[in-house]
Amino acid sequence: MKIRIYETDFEGHPVECTGEFFSGPSAIAIVEAMKMSPFTASLDPLAFMRRVLDGIGQADFELTGPPEKAAIVFLQRLTALNFAGYELEEDEVIFAPVSGHIREMSKKQVEK
């Protein structure tokens, strides 16, 4: 799994095509990588996720359950608000013909 967390402008709006990429085998691994700064490394994952959501005006958004499950919801919330975007890994992209055209599809789409 790979995700890009977008930088924000001076008004706090996300700026697409900017930001840092994070990857890992799971959502919680990505959250752990995201919190690796001197200011947030010591926070537990839930506290970090709540701090990030608070910073983008989502303090009332509820994160429940174990950290692994909350991390999935957290990343989904960031992408739904356009603060992040999922990126396909090279091994997740295959090319399949569609009506004489070629388009990119993830492996999950092909398996359906």
PDB file of C-alpha atoms in Angstrom:
ATOM      1  CA  MET A   1       0.000   0.000   0.000  1.00  0.00           C
ATOM      2  CA  LYS A   2       1.312   3.421  -0.915  1.00  0.00           C
ATOM      3  CA  ILE A   3      -0.211   6.808  -0.137  1.00  0.00           C
ATOM      4  CA  ARG A   4       0.826  10.394  -0.746  1.00  0.00           C
ATOM      5  CA  ILE A   5       0.045  12.915   1.973  1.00  0.00           C
ATOM      6  CA  TYR A   6      -0.330  16.292   0.300  1.00  0.00           C
ATOM      7  CA  GLU A   7       1.227  19.475   1.585  1.00  0.00           C
ATOM      8  CA  THR A   8      -1.144  22.312   2.408  1.00  0.00           C
ATOM      9  CA  ASP A   9      -1.137  25.937   1.364  1.00  0.00           C
ATOM     10  CA  PHE A  10      -1.105  28.854   3.803  1.00  0.00           C
ATOM     11  CA  GLU A  11      -4.865  28.560   4.243  1.00  0.00           C
ATOM     12  CA  GLY A  12      -4.698  24.843   5.104  1.00  0.00           C
ATOM     13  CA  HIS A  13      -5.986  23.550   1.759  1.00  0.00           C
ATOM     14  CA  PRO A  14      -4.313  20.459   0.270  1.00  0.00           C
ATOM     15  CA  VAL A  15      -2.101  20.970  -2.773  1.00  0.00           C
ATOM     16  CA  GLU A  16      -2.195  17.958  -5.104  1.00  0.00           C
ATOM     17  CA  CYS A  17       1.020  16.695  -6.709  1.00  0.00           C
ATOM     18  CA  THR A  18       2.969  17.739  -3.614  1.00  0.00           C
ATOM     19  CA  GLY A  19       3.817  15.983  -0.409  1.00  0.00           C
ATOM     20  CA  GLU A  20       5.514  12.887   0.815  1.00  0.00           C
ATOM     21  CA  PHE A  21       4.921   9.258  -0.105  1.00  0.00           C
ATOM     22  CA  PHE A  22       4.484   6.627   2.590  1.00  0.00           C
ATOM     23  CA  SER A  23       4.262   2.916   1.960  1.00  0.00           C
ATOM     24  CA  GLY A  24       3.860  -0.176   4.042  1.00  0.00           C
ATOM     25  CA  PRO A  25       2.142  -3.542   4.197  1.00  0.00           C
ATOM     26  CA  SER A  26      -0.790  -2.114   6.192  1.00  0.00           C
ATOM     27  CA  ALA A  27      -2.497   1.130   7.151  1.00  0.00           C
ATOM     28  CA  ILE A  28      -0.989   1.063  10.654  1.00  0.00           C
ATOM     29  CA  ALA A  29       2.508   0.682   9.169  1.00  0.00           C
ATOM     30  CA  ILE A  30       1.866   3.799   7.091  1.00  0.00           C
ATOM     31  CA  VAL A  31       0.659   5.712  10.149  1.00  0.00           C
ATOM     32  CA  GLU A  32       3.786   4.630  12.047  1.00  0.00           C
ATOM     33  CA  ALA A  33       5.933   5.936   9.170  1.00  0.00           C
ATOM     34  CA  MET A  34       3.985   9.206   9.069  1.00  0.00           C
ATOM     35  CA  LYS A  35       4.637   9.940  12.725  1.00  0.00           C
ATOM     36  CA  MET A  36       8.417   9.638  12.438  1.00  0.00           C
ATOM     37  CA  SER A  37       9.369  13.216  13.205  1.00  0.00           C
ATOM     38  CA  PRO A  38      10.984  14.558  16.372  1.00  0.00           C
ATOM     39  CA  PHE A  39       7.676  16.153  17.350  1.00  0.00           C
ATOM     40  CA  THR A  40       5.379  13.150  16.933  1.00  0.00           C
ATOM     41  CA  ALA A  41       7.523  10.006  17.138  1.00  0.00           C
ATOM     42  CA  SER A  42       6.693   9.422  20.790  1.00  0.00           C
ATOM     43  CA  LEU A  43       2.918   9.619  20.298  1.00  0.00           C
ATOM     44  CA  ASP A  44       0.911   6.440  20.210  1.00  0.00           C
ATOM     45  CA  PRO A  45      -0.792   5.920  16.814  1.00  0.00           C
ATOM     46  CA  LEU A  46      -4.279   6.946  17.988  1.00  0.00           C
ATOM     47  CA  ALA A  47      -3.015  10.179  19.550  1.00  0.00           C
ATOM     48  CA  PHE A  48      -1.097  10.976  16.368  1.00  0.00           C
ATOM     49  CA  MET A  49      -4.109  10.325  14.134  1.00  0.00           C
ATOM     50  CA  ARG A  50      -6.344  12.465  16.357  1.00  0.00           C
ATOM     51  CA  ARG A  51      -3.786  15.297  16.284  1.00  0.00           C
ATOM     52  CA  VAL A  52      -3.655  15.206  12.477  1.00  0.00           C
ATOM     53  CA  LEU A  53      -7.442  15.183  12.175  1.00  0.00           C
ATOM     54  CA  ASP A  54      -7.715  18.041  14.664  1.00  0.00           C
ATOM     55  CA  GLY A  55      -5.218  20.015  12.569  1.00  0.00           C
ATOM     56  CA  ILE A  56      -7.442  19.764   9.486  1.00  0.00           C
ATOM     57  CA  GLY A  57     -10.664  20.673  11.268  1.00  0.00           C
ATOM     58  CA  GLN A  58     -11.842  17.124  11.900  1.00  0.00           C
ATOM     59  CA  ALA A  59     -11.579  17.042  15.705  1.00  0.00           C
ATOM     60  CA  ASP A  60     -15.100  15.579  15.991  1.00  0.00           C
ATOM     61  CA  PHE A  61     -14.351  12.686  13.631  1.00  0.00           C
ATOM     62  CA  GLU A  62     -14.401   9.520  15.714  1.00  0.00           C
ATOM     63  CA  LEU A  63     -11.605   6.958  15.561  1.00  0.00           C
ATOM     64  CA  THR A  64     -12.633   3.770  17.321  1.00  0.00           C
ATOM     65  CA  GLY A  65     -11.469   0.236  17.666  1.00  0.00           C
ATOM     66  CA  PRO A  66      -7.940  -1.094  17.725  1.00  0.00           C
ATOM     67  CA  PRO A  67      -5.217   1.092  16.161  1.00  0.00           C
ATOM     68  CA  GLU A  68      -5.025  -1.187  13.105  1.00  0.00           C
ATOM     69  CA  LYS A  69      -8.689  -0.593  12.289  1.00  0.00           C
ATOM     70  CA  ALA A  70      -8.562   3.110  13.201  1.00  0.00           C
ATOM     71  CA  ALA A  71      -5.595   3.574  10.830  1.00  0.00           C
ATOM     72  CA  ILE A  72      -7.681   2.329   7.897  1.00  0.00           C
ATOM     73  CA  VAL A  73     -10.486   4.771   8.741  1.00  0.00           C
ATOM     74  CA  PHE A  74      -7.946   7.575   9.272  1.00  0.00           C
ATOM     75  CA  LEU A  75      -6.343   7.116   5.850  1.00  0.00           C
ATOM     76  CA  GLN A  76      -9.764   6.841   4.215  1.00  0.00           C
ATOM     77  CA  ARG A  77     -10.779  10.119   5.860  1.00  0.00           C
ATOM     78  CA  LEU A  78      -7.643  11.870   4.617  1.00  0.00           C
ATOM     79  CA  THR A  79      -8.287  10.680   1.072  1.00  0.00           C
ATOM     80  CA  ALA A  80     -12.007  11.536   1.210  1.00  0.00           C
ATOM     81  CA  LEU A  81     -11.081  15.101   2.185  1.00  0.00           C
ATOM     82  CA  ASN A  82      -8.398  15.234  -0.549  1.00  0.00           C
ATOM     83  CA  PHE A  83      -5.516  15.556   1.914  1.00  0.00           C
ATOM     84  CA  ALA A  84      -4.070  12.323   0.552  1.00  0.00           C
ATOM     85  CA  GLY A  85      -4.211  10.034  -2.449  1.00  0.00           C
ATOM     86  CA  TYR A  86      -3.513   6.346  -2.857  1.00  0.00           C
ATOM     87  CA  GLU A  87      -0.845   5.423  -5.381  1.00  0.00           C
ATOM     88  CA  LEU A  88      -0.650   2.079  -7.127  1.00  0.00           C
ATOM     89  CA  GLU A  89       2.573   0.153  -6.649  1.00  0.00           C
ATOM     90  CA  GLU A  90       4.239  -1.205  -9.784  1.00  0.00           C
ATOM     91  CA  ASP A  91       3.204  -4.773  -8.941  1.00  0.00           C
ATOM     92  CA  GLU A  92      -0.427  -3.640  -8.542  1.00  0.00           C
ATOM     93  CA  VAL A  93      -0.728  -2.296 -12.094  1.00  0.00           C
ATOM     94  CA  ILE A  94      -1.540  -4.468 -15.054  1.00  0.00           C
ATOM     95  CA  PHE A  95      -2.718  -3.504 -18.502  1.00  0.00           C
ATOM     96  CA  ALA A  96      -5.925  -5.005 -19.834  1.00  0.00           C
ATOM     97  CA  PRO A  97      -7.632  -4.385 -23.170  1.00  0.00           C
ATOM     98  CA  VAL A  98     -10.981  -2.622 -22.905  1.00  0.00           C
ATOM     99  CA  SER A  99     -12.989  -2.112 -26.111  1.00  0.00           C
ATOM    100  CA  GLY A 100      -9.840  -1.915 -28.192  1.00  0.00           C
ATOM    101  CA  HIS A 101      -8.199   0.503 -25.775  1.00  0.00           C
ATOM    102  CA  ILE A 102      -5.672  -0.108 -23.088  1.00  0.00           C
ATOM    103  CA  ARG A 103      -6.274   1.192 -19.595  1.00  0.00           C
ATOM    104  CA  GLU A 104      -4.600   0.697 -16.244  1.00  0.00           C
ATOM    105  CA  MET A 105      -6.337  -1.507 -13.745  1.00  0.00           C
ATOM    106  CA  SER A 106      -5.366  -2.661 -10.311  1.00  0.00           C
ATOM    107  CA  LYS A 107      -5.109  -6.395  -9.676  1.00  0.00           C
ATOM    108  CA  LYS A 108      -8.171  -6.166  -7.434  1.00  0.00           C
ATOM    109  CA  GLN A 109     -10.252  -4.744 -10.304  1.00  0.00           C
ATOM    110  CA  VAL A 110      -9.156  -7.531 -12.637  1.00  0.00           C
ATOM    111  CA  GLU A 111      -9.994 -10.275 -10.132  1.00  0.00           C
ATOM    112  CA  LYS A 112     -13.633  -9.107  -9.890  1.00  0.00           C
TER     113      LYS A 112
END
